[in-house]
Tab-separated table of C-alpha atoms in Angstrom:
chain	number	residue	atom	x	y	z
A	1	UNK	CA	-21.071	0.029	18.074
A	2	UNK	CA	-20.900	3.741	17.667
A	3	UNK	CA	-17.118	4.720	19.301
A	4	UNK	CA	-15.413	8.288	18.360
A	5	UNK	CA	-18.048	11.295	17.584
A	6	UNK	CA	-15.576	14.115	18.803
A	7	UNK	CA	-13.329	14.711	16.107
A	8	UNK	CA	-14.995	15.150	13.298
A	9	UNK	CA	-13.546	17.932	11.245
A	10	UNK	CA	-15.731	17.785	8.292
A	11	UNK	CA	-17.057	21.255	8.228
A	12	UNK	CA	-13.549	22.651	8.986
A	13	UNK	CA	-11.941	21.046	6.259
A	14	UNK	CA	-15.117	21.963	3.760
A	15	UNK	CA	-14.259	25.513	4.599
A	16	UNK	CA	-10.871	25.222	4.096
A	17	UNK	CA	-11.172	23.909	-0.037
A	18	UNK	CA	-13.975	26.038	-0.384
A	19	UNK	CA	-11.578	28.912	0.639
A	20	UNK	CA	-9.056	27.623	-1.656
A	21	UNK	CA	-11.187	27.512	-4.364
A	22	UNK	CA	-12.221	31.106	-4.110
A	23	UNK	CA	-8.740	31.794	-4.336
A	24	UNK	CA	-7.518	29.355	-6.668
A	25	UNK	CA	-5.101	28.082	-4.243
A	26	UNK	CA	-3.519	24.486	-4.310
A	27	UNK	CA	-3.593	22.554	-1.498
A	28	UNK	CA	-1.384	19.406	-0.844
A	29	UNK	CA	-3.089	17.075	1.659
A	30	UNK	CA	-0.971	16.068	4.538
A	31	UNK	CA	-1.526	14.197	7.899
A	32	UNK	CA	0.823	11.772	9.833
A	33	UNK	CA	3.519	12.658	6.868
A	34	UNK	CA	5.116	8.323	7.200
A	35	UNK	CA	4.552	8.976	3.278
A	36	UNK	CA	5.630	12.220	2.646
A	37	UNK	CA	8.160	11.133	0.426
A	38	UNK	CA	5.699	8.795	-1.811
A	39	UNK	CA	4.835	10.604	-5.331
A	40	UNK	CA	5.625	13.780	-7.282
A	41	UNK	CA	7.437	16.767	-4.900
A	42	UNK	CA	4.757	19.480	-5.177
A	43	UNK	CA	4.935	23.442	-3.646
A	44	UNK	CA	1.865	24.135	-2.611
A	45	UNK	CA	-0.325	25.068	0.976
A	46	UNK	CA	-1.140	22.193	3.107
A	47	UNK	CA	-4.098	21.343	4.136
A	48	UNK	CA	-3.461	18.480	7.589
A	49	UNK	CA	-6.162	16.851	7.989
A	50	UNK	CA	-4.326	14.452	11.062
A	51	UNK	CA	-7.186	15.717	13.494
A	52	UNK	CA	-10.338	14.743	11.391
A	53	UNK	CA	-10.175	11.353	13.019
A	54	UNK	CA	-11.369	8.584	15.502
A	55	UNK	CA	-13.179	5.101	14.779
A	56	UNK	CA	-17.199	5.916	13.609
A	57	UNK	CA	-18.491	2.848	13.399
A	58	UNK	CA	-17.038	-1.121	14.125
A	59	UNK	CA	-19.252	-4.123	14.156
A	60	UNK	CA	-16.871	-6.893	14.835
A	61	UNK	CA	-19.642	-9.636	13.940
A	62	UNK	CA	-20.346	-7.675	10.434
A	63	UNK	CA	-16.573	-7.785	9.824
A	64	UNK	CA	-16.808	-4.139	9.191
A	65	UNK	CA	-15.497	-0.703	10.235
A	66	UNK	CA	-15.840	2.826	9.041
A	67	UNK	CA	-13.098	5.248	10.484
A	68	UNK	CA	-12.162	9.129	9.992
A	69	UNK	CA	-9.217	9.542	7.818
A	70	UNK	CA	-6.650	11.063	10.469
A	71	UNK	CA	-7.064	7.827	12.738
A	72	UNK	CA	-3.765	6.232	13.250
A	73	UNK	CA	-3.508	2.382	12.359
A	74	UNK	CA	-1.903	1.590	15.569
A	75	UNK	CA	-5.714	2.859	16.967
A	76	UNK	CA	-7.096	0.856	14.339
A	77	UNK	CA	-4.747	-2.268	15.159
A	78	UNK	CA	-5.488	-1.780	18.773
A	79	UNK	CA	-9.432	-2.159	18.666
A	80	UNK	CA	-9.458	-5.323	15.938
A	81	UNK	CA	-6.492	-6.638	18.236
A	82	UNK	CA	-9.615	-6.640	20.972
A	83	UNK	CA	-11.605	-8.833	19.078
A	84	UNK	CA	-8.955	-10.466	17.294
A	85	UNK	CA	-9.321	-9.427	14.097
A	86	UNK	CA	-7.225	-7.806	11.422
A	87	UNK	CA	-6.416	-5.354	8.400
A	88	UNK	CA	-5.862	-8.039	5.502
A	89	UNK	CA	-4.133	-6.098	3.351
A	90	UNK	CA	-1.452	-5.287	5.841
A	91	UNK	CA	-0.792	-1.478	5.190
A	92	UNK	CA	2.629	-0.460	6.001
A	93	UNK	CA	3.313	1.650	9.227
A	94	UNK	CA	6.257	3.530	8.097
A	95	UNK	CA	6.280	5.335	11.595
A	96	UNK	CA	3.887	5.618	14.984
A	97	UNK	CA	1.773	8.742	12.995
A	98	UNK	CA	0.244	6.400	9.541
A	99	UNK	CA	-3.154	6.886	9.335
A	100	UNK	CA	-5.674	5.086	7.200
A	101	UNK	CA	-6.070	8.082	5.136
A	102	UNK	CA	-2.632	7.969	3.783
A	103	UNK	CA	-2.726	4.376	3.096
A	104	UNK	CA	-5.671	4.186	1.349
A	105	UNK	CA	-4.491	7.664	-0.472
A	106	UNK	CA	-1.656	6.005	-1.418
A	107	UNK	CA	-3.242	2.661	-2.075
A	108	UNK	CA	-0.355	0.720	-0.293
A	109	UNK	CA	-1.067	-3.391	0.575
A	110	UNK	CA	1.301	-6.077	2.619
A	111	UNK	CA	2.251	-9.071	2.117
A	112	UNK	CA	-0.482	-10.632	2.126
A	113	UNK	CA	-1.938	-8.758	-1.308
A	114	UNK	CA	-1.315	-11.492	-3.373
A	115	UNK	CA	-3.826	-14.729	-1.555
A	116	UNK	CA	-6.526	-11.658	0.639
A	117	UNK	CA	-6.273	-9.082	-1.921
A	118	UNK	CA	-5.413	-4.986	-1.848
A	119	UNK	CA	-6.483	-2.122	-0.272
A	120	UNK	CA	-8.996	-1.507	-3.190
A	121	UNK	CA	-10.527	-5.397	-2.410
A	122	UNK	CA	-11.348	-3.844	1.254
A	123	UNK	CA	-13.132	-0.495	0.882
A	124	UNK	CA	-16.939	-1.019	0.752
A	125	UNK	CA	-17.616	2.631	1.003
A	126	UNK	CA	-16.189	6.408	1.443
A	127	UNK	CA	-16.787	10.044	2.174
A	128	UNK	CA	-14.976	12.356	0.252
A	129	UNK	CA	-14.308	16.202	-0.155
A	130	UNK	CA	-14.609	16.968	-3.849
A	131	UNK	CA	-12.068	19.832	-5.968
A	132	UNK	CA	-15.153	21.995	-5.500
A	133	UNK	CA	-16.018	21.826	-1.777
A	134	UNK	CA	-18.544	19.231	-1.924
A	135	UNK	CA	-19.265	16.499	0.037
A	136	UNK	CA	-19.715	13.094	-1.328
A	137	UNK	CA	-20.778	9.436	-0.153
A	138	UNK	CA	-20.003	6.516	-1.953
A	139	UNK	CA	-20.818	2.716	-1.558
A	140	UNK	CA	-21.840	1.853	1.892
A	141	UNK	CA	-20.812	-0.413	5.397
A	142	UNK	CA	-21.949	-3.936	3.760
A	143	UNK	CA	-20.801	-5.978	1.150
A	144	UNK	CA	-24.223	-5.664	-0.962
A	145	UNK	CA	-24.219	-1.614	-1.182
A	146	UNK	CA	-20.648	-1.672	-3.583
A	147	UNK	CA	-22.471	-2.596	-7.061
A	148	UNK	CA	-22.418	0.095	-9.967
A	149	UNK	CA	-19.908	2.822	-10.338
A	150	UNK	CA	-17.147	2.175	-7.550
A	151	UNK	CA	-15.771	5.766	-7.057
A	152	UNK	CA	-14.684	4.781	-3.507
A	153	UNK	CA	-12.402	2.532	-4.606
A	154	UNK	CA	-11.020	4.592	-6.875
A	155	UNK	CA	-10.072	7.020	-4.269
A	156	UNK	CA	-7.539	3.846	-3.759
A	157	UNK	CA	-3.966	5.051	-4.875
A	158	UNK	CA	-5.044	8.402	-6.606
A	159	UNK	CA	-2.936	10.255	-3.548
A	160	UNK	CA	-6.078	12.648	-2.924
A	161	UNK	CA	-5.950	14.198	-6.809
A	162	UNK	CA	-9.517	13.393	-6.986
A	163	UNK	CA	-10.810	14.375	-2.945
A	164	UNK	CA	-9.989	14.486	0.492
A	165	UNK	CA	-10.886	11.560	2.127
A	166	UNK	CA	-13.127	12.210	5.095
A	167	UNK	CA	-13.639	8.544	5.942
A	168	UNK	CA	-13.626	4.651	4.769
A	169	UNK	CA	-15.321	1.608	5.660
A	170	UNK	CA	-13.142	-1.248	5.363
A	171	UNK	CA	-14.148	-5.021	5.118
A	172	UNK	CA	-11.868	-6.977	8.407
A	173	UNK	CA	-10.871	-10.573	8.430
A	174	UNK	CA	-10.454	-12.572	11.771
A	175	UNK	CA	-7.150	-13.066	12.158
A	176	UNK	CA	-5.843	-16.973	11.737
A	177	UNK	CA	-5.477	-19.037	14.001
A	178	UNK	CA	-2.445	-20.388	13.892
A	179	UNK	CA	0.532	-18.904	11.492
A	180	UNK	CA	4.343	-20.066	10.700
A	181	UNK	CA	6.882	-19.238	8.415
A	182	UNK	CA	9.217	-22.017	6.620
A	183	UNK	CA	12.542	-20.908	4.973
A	184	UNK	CA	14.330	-22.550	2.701
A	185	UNK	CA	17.703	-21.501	1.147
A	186	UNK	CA	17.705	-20.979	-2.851
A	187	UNK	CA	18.736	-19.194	-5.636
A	188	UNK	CA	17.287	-16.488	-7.492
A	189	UNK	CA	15.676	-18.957	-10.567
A	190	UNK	CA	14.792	-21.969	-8.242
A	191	UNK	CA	12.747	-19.385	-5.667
A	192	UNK	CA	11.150	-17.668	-8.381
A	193	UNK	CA	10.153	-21.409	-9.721
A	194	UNK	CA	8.763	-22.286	-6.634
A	195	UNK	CA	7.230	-19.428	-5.619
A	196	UNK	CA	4.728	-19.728	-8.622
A	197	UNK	CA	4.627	-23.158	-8.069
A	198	UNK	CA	3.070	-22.730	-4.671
A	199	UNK	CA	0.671	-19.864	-5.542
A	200	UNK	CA	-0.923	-22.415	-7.622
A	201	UNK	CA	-1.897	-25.125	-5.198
A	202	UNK	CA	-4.077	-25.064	-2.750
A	203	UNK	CA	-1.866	-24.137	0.139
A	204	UNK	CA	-2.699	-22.261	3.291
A	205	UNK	CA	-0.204	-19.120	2.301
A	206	UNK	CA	-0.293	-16.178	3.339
A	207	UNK	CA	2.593	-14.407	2.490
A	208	UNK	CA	5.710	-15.534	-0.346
A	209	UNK	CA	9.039	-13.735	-0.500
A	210	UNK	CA	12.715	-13.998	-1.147
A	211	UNK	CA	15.315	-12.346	0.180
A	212	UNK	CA	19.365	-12.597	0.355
A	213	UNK	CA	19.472	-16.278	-1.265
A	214	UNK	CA	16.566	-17.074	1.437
A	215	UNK	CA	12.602	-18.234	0.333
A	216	UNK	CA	10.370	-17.105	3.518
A	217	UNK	CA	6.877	-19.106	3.301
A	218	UNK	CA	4.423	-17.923	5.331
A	219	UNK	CA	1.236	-20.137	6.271
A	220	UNK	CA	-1.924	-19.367	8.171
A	221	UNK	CA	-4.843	-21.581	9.369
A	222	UNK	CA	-5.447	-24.190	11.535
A	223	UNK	CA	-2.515	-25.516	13.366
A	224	UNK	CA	-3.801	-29.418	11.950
A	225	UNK	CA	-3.480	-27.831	8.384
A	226	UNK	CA	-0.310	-26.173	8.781
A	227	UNK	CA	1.317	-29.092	10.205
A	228	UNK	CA	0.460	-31.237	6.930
A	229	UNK	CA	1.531	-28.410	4.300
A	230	UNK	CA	4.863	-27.635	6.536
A	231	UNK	CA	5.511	-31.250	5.827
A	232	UNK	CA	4.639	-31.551	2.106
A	233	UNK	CA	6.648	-27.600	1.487
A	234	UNK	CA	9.426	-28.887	3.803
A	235	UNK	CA	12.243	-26.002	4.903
A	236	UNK	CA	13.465	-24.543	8.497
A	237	UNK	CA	11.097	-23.142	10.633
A	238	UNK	CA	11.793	-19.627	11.083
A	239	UNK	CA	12.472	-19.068	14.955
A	240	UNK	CA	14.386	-16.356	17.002
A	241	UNK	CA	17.296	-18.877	16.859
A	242	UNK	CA	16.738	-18.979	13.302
A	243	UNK	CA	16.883	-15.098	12.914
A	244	UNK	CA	19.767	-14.753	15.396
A	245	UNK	CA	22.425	-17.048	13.292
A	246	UNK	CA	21.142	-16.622	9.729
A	247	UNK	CA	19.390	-13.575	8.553
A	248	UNK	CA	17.044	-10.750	10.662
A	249	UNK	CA	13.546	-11.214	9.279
A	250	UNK	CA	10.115	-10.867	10.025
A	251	UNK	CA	7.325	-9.625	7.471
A	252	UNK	CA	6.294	-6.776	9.467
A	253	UNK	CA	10.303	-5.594	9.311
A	254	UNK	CA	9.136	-6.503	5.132
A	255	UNK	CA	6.007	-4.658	5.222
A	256	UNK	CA	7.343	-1.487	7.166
A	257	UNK	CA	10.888	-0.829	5.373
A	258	UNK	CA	12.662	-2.004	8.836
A	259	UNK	CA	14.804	-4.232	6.982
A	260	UNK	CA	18.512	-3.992	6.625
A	261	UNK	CA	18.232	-4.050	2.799
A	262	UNK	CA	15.714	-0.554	3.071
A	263	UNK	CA	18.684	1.147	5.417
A	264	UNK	CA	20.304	2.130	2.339
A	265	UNK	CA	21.691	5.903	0.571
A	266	UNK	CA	20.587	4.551	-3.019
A	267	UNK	CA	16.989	5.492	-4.458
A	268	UNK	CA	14.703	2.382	-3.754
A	269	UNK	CA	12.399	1.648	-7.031
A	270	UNK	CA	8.719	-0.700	-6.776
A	271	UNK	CA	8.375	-2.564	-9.922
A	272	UNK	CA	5.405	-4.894	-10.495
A	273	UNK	CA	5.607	-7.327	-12.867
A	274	UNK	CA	3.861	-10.629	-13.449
A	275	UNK	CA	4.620	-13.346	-10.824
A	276	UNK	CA	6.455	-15.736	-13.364
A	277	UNK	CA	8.664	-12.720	-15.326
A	278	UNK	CA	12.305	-13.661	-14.773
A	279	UNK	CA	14.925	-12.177	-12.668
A	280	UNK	CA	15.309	-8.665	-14.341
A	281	UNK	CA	18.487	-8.054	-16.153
A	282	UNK	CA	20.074	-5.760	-13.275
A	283	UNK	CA	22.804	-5.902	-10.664
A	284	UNK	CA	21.728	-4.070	-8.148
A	285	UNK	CA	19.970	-5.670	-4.564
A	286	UNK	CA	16.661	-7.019	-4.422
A	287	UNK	CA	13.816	-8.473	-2.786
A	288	UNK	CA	11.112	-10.571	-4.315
A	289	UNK	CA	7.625	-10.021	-2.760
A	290	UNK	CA	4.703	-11.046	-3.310
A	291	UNK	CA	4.749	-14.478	-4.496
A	292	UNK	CA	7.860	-12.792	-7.205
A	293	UNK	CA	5.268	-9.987	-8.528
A	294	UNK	CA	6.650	-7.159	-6.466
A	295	UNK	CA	10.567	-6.496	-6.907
A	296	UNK	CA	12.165	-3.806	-4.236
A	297	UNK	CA	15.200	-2.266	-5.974
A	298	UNK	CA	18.101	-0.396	-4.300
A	299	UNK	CA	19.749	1.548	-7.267
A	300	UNK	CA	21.411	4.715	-7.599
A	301	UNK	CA	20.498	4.159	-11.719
A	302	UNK	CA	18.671	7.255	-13.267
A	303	UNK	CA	14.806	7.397	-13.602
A	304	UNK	CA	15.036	7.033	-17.904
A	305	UNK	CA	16.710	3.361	-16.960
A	306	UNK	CA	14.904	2.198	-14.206
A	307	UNK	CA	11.620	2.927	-15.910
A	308	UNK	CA	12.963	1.344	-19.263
A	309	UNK	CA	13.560	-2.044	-17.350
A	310	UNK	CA	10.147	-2.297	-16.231
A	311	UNK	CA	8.690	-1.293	-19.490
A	312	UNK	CA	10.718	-3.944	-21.006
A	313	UNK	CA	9.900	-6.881	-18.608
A	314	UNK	CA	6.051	-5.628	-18.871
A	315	UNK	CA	6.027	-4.315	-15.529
A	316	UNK	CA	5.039	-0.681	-13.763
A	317	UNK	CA	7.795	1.141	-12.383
A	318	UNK	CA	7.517	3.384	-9.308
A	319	UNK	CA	10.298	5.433	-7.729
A	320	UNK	CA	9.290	4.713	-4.214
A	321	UNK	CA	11.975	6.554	-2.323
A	322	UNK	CA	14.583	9.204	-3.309
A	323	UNK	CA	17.775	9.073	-0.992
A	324	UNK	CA	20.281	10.147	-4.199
A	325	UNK	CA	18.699	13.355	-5.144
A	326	UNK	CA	21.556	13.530	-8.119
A	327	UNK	CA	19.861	10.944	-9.835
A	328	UNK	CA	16.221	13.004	-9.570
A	329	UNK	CA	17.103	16.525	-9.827
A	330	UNK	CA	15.776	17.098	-13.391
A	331	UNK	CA	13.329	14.574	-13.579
A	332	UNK	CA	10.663	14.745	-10.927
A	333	UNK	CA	8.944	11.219	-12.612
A	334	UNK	CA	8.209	8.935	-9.802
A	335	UNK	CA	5.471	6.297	-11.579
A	336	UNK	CA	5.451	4.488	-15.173
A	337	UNK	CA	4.287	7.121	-17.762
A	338	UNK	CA	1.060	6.325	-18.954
A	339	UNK	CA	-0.268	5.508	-22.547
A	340	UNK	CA	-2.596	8.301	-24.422
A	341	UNK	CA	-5.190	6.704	-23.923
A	342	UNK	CA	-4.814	5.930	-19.933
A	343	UNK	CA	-3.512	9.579	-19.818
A	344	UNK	CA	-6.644	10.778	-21.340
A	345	UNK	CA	-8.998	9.091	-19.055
A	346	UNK	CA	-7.018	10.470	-15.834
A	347	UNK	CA	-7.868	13.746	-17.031
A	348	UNK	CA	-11.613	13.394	-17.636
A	349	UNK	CA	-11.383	11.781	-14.317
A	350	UNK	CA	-9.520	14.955	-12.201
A	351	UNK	CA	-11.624	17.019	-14.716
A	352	UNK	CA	-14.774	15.379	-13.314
A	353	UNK	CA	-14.188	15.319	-9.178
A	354	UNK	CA	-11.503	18.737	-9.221
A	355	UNK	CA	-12.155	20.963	-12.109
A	356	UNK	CA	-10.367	23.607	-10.716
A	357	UNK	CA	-7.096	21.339	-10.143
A	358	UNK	CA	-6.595	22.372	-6.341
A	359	UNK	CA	-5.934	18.730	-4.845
A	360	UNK	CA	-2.674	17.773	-5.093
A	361	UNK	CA	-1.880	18.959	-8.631
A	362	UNK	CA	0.626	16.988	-9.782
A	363	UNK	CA	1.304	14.374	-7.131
A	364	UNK	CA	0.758	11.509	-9.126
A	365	UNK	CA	1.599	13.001	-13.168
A	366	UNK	CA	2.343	16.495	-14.097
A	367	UNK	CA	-0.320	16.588	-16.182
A	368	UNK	CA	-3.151	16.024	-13.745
């Protein structure tokens, strides 16, 4: 079901890097700007790419769309909505203007990462502007055309250092039938216990995460099968009532920073560790997500410490936010620096798709 033709920008935007090529002119991809804070702080021309959009392509019985990179999610949300399906991954809408470009870009999953998978898991297939002004097609709009070299996927995350993405095809789920969310009240040990507990059996969850002395269990699937593992998990089912007297939650208030805990004038840090590494050996607030492997940090620490945690607990640090610009103003590190080796291979890689180092130089390491 063909459903948007009239917005494709494709030989605009060609122009445009070819242009900056000639010139040798960096360009630093924007579009709805939700993320415009995620990554390095580069000064260079932007190239908005917001109107290169629209849905191309969406065959709800193939489980399958391919949309222009511009196209907002609440577009996107609308049309599965219709035929009640869903985004797995559950990117983050950090305002009305996210686009699927930027979260793919930015390679940004819900909370329901850790038991669907990522936004990498999802993209069968992409069309990408090259450092050199060429277009390029990779994978495909079915599950069988992704074998071999999996450059669309690797588009995932790299925050457009290696192309502008024109537009994906993403594998959709249908959404469950039935979901509910238990919440049990724990400390910081006995929640990061269970939690990995729980990820190991073969329970309905969809979503694990703890929050100010509170575990929130989310399950989806048939209303029979949630009824038996509510019973076996146990814990208060979270209601309005629930939410009015104890604690404001909901994982879409998680998944988009609407929280209380993200309203906050300290930096907030991403650190992913393994699901069973301990509480880490700081003070400051936190939330556990998925399933304990992703810890939100609200610190007004420097970069050299926060970084230094995660190395030590084995984990990958990201400076996700800056709100205290004293603690960043001479070190513009956002991510965990990378071994030699890894370090090497992003450069062949930038080398390889922009040569002449005009997409977003820097964004992700200074050195590529």
């Amino acid at each position: 079901m063909i459903i948007n033709t009239n917005k494709d920008k494709t030989s605009f935007l060609t122009s445009k890097i070819q242009q900056a090529v000639h010139a040798q002119q960096a360009l630093n991809i924007v579009a709805g700007n939700s993320k415009a804070f995620y990554g390095r702080t580069i000064d260079c021309k932007n190239l908005n790419i917001s109107t290169h959009s629209g849905i191309i392509n969406y065959e709800p019985s193939e489980l399958v769309m391919t949309v222009r990179s511009g196209t907002k999610l609440t577009e996107i949300n609308l049309e599965l909505n219709k035929n009640n399906q869903m985004l797995a991954f559950e990117p983050p809408q950090f305002n009305a203007n996210t686009t699927i470009g930027g979260s793919i870009a930015c390679g940004l999953s819900g909370s329901r990462r850790p038991f669907f998978g990522s936004a990498r898991d999802f993209i069968l297939g992409c069309r990408i502007i090259n450092g050199k002004g060429e277009n390029l097609r990779f994978g495909g709009e079915v599950i069988k055309n992704v074998a071999g070299y999996d450059a669309s996927r690797l588009m995932t995350g790299a925050l457009g250092t290696l192309g502008v993405i024109l537009d994906v095809s993403i594998k959709v789920l249908p959404k469950p039938e039935s979901e509910l969310t238990l919440v049990q009240t724990l400390s910081t040990e006995a929640a990061l216990k269970l939690m990995l507990h729980l990820k190991r059996q073969a329970f309905p969850i969809s979503g694990l995460c703890f929050y100010s002395n509170h575990l929130f269990i989310r399950l989806s699937g048939s209303k029979k099968t949630l009824d038996k593992t509510q019973a076996i998990i146990g814990g208060e089912l979270l209601t309005n009532t629930f939410i009015e007297s104890e604690l404001s939650f909901s994982w879409q208030q998680l998944d988009n920073h609407s929280l209380d805990f993200f309203n906050t004038n300290k930096n907030l840090w991403r650190i992913s560790v393994k699901p069973n590494t301990p509480a880490l050996n700081i003070k400051d607030d936190c939330i556990y997500g998925w399933a304990g492997a992703e810890r939100w940090i609200t610190s007004d620490k420097d970069n050299k410490t926060m970084l230094e945690l995660a190395s030590k607990a084995k984990g990958h640090a990201t400076l996700f936010r800056v709100t205290n610009e004293n603690t960043n103003k001479t070190n513009n590190t956002k991510f965990q620096p990378l071994s030699t080796s890894l370090l090497t291979l992003h450069k062949e890689l930038k080398k390889s798709f922009d040569p002449y180092n005009i997409l977003n130089p820097g964004k992700l390491y200074s050195e590529i």
